[in-house]
XYZ file of N, CA and C in Angstrom:
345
model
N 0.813 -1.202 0.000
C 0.000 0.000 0.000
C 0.854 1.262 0.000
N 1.696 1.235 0.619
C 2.917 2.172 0.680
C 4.418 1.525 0.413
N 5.365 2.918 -0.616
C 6.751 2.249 -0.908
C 7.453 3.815 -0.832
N 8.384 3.567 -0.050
C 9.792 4.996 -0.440
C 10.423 4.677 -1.420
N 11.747 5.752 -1.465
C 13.025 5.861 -1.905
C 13.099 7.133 -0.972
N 14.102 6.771 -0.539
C 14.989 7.904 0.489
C 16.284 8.302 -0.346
N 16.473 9.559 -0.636
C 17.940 9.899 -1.429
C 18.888 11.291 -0.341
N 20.005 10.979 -0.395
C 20.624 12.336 -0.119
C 21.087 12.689 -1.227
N 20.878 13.949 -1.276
C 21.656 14.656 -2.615
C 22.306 15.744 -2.341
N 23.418 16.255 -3.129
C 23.949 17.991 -2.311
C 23.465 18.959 -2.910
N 22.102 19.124 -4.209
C 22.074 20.539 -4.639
C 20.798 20.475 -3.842
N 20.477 21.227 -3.027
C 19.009 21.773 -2.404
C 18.640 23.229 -3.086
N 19.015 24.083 -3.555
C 19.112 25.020 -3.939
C 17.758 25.237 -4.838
N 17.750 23.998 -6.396
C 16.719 24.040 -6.936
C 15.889 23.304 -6.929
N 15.159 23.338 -7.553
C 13.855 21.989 -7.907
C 14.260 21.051 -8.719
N 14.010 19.793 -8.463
C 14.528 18.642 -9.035
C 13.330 17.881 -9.552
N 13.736 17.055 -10.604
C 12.974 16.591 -11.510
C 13.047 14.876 -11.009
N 11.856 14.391 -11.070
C 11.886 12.704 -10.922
C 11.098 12.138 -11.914
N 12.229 11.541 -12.495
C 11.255 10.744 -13.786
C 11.851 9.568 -13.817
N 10.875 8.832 -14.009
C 11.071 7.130 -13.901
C 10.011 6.153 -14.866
N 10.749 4.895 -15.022
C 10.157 4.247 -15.975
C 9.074 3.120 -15.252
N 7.631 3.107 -15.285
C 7.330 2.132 -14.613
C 6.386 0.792 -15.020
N 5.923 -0.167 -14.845
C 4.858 -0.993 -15.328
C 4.144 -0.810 -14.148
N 3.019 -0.097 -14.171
C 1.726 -0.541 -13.268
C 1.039 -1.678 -13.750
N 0.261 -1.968 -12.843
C -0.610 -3.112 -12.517
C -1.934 -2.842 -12.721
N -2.154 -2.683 -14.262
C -3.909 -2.331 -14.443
C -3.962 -3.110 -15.743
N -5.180 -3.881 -16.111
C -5.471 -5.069 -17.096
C -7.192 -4.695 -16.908
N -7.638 -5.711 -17.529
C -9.560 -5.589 -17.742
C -10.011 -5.630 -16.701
N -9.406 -6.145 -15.904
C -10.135 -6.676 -14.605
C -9.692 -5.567 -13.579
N -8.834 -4.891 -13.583
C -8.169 -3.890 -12.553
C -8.282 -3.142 -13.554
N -8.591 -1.972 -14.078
C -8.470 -0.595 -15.123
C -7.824 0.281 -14.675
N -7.508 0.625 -13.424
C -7.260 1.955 -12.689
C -6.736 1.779 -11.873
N -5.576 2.241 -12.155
C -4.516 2.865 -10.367
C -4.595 4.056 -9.965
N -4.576 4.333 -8.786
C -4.589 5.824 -8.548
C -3.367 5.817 -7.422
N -2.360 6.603 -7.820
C -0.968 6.764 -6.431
C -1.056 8.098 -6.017
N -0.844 8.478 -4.760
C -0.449 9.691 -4.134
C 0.907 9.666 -4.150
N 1.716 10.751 -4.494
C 3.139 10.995 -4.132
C 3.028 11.872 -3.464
N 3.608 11.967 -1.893
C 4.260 12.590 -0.750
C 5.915 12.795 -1.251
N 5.927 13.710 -0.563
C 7.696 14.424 -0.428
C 8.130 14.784 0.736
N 8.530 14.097 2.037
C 9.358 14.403 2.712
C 7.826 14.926 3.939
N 7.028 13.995 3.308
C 5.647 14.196 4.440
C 4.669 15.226 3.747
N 5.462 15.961 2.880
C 3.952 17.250 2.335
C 3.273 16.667 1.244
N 2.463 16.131 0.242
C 1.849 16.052 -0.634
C 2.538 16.752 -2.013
N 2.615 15.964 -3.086
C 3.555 16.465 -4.070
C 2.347 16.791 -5.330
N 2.164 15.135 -5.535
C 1.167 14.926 -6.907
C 0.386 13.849 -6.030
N -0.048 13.681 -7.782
C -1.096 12.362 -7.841
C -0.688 11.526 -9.373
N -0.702 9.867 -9.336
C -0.320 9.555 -10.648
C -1.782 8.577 -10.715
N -2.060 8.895 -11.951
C -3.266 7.597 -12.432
C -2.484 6.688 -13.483
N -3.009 5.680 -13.664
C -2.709 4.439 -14.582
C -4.062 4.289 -15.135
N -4.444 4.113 -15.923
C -5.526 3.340 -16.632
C -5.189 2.586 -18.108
N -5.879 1.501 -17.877
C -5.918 0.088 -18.761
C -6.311 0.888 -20.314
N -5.674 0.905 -20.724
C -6.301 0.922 -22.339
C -5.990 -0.126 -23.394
N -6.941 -0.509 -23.914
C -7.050 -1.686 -24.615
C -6.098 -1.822 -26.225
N -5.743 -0.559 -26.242
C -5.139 -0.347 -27.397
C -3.475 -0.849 -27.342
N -3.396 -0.651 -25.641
C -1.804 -0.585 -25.318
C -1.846 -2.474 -24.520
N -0.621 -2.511 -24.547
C -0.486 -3.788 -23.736
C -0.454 -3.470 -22.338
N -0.923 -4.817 -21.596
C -1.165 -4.602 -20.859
C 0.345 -4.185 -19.515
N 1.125 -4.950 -20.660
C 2.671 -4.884 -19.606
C 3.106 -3.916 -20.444
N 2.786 -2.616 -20.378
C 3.497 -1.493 -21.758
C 4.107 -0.586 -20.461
N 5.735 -0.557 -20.358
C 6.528 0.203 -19.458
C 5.708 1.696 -19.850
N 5.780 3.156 -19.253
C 5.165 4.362 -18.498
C 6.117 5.047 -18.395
N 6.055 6.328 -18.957
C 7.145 7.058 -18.727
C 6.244 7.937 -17.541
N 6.444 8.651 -15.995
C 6.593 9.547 -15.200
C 7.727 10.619 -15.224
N 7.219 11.721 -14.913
C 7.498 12.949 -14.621
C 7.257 13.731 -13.863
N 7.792 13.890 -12.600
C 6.925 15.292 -11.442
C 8.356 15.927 -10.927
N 8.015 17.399 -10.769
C 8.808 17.841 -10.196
C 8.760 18.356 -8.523
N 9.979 17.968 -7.792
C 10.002 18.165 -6.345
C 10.861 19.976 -6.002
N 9.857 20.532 -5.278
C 10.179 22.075 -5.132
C 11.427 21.862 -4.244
N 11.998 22.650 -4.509
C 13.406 22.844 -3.292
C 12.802 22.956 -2.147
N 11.470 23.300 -2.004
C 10.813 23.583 -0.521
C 10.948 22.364 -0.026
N 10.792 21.484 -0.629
C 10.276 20.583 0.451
C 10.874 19.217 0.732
N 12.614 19.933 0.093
C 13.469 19.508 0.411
C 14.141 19.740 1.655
N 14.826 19.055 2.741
C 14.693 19.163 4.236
C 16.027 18.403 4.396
N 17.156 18.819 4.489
C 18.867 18.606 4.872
C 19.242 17.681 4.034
N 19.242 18.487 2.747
C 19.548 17.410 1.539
C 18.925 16.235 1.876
N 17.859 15.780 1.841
C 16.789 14.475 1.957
C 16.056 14.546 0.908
N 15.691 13.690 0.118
C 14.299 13.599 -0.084
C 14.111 12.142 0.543
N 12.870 12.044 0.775
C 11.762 11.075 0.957
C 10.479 11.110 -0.122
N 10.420 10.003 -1.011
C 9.522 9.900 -1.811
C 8.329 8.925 -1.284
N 7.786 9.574 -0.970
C 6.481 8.228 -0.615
C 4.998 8.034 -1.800
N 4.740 6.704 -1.599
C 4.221 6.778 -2.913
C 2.820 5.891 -2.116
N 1.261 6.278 -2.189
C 0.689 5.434 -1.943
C -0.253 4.954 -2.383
N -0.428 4.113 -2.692
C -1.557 3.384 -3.789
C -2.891 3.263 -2.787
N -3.959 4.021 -3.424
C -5.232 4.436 -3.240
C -6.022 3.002 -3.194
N -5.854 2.344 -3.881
C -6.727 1.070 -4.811
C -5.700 0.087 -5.174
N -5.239 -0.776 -4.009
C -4.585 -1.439 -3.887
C -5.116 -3.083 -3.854
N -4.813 -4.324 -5.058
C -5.182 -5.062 -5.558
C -4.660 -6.465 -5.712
N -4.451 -7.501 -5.349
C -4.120 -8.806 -6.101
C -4.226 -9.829 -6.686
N -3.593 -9.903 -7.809
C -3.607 -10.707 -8.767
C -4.764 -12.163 -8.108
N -4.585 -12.432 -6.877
C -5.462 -13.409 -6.183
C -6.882 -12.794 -6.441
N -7.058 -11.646 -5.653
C -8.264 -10.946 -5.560
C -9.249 -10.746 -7.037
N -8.220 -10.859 -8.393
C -8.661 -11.138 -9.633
C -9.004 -12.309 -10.175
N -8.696 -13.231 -9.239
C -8.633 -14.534 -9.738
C -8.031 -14.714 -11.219
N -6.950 -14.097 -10.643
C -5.919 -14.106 -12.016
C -4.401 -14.845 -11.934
N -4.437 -15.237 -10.680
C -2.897 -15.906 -10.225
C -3.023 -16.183 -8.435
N -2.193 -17.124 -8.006
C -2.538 -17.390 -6.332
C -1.146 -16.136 -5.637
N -1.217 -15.457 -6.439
C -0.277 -14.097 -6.045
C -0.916 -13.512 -4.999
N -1.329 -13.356 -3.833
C -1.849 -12.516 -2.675
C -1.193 -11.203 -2.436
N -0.291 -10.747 -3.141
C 0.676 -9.324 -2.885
C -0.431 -8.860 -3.324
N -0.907 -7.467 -2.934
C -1.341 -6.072 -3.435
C -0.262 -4.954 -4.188
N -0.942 -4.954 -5.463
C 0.271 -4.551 -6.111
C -0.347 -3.234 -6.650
N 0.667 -2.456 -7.189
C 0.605 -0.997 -7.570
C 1.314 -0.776 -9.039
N 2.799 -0.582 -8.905
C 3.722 -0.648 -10.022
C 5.355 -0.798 -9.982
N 5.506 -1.687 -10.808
C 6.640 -2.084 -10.473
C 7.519 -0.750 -11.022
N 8.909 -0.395 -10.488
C 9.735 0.384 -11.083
C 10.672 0.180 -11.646
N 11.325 0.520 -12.893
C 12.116 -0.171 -13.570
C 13.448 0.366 -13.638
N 13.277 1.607 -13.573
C 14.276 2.490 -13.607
C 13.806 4.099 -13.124
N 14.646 4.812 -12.607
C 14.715 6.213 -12.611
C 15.323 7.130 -12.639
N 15.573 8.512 -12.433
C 16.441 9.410 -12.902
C 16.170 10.967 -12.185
N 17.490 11.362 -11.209
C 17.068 12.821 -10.420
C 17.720 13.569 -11.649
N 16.578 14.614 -12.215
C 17.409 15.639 -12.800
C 16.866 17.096 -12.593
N 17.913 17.694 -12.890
C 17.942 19.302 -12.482
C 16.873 19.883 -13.380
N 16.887 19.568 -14.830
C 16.171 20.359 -15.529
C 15.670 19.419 -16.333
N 14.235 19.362 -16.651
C 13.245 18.023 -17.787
C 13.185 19.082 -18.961
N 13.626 18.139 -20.331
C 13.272 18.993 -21.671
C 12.280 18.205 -22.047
């Protein structure tokens, strides 16, 4: 239901960019994720997922949000991420998987400036 990443970094100065590659967990039977992203305890964003039939269902997600220097706190961040509508593959009768799942992450990336 809930996952971090805790980072120290040394520029606090500006706003930093978090973009990451992810597969959520939405198919016919699950359509919709909904995540809250927290920053260091304050509320950042919000990310949705939804199933579209056009795309596969395992089709990696590019994310993008940016974190204000505010609410950055002794070179820390804390990313908290929490899934609203939290689900398993059991609960679908789609696999004897009992995890409640959200999205897996595949990769990510702190940057100073998103083009």
């Amino acid at each position: 239901k809930i996952s971090n990443l805790i980072f120290k970094i040394n520029d606090k100065q500006n706003d930093i960019f978090f973009e990451m590659d992810v597969l959520p967990f939405v198919n016919k039977k699950n359509n919709e994720l909904n995540i809250n992203v927290f920053v260091n305890g304050k509320y950042n964003n919000s990310l949705k997922f939804k199933f579209e039939k056009n795309l596969k269902s395992k089709k990696n997600r590019k994310v993008v949000f940016k974190i204000k220097k505010e609410n950055i706190i002794n070179n820390t961040i804390n990313i908290e991420f929490k899934n609203e509508n939290p689900i398993s593959p059991l609960d679908l009768f789609l696999s004897p998987d009992s995890r409640q799942l959200g999205f897996l992450l595949l990769k990510f990336n702190l940057l100073k400036k998103y083009i």
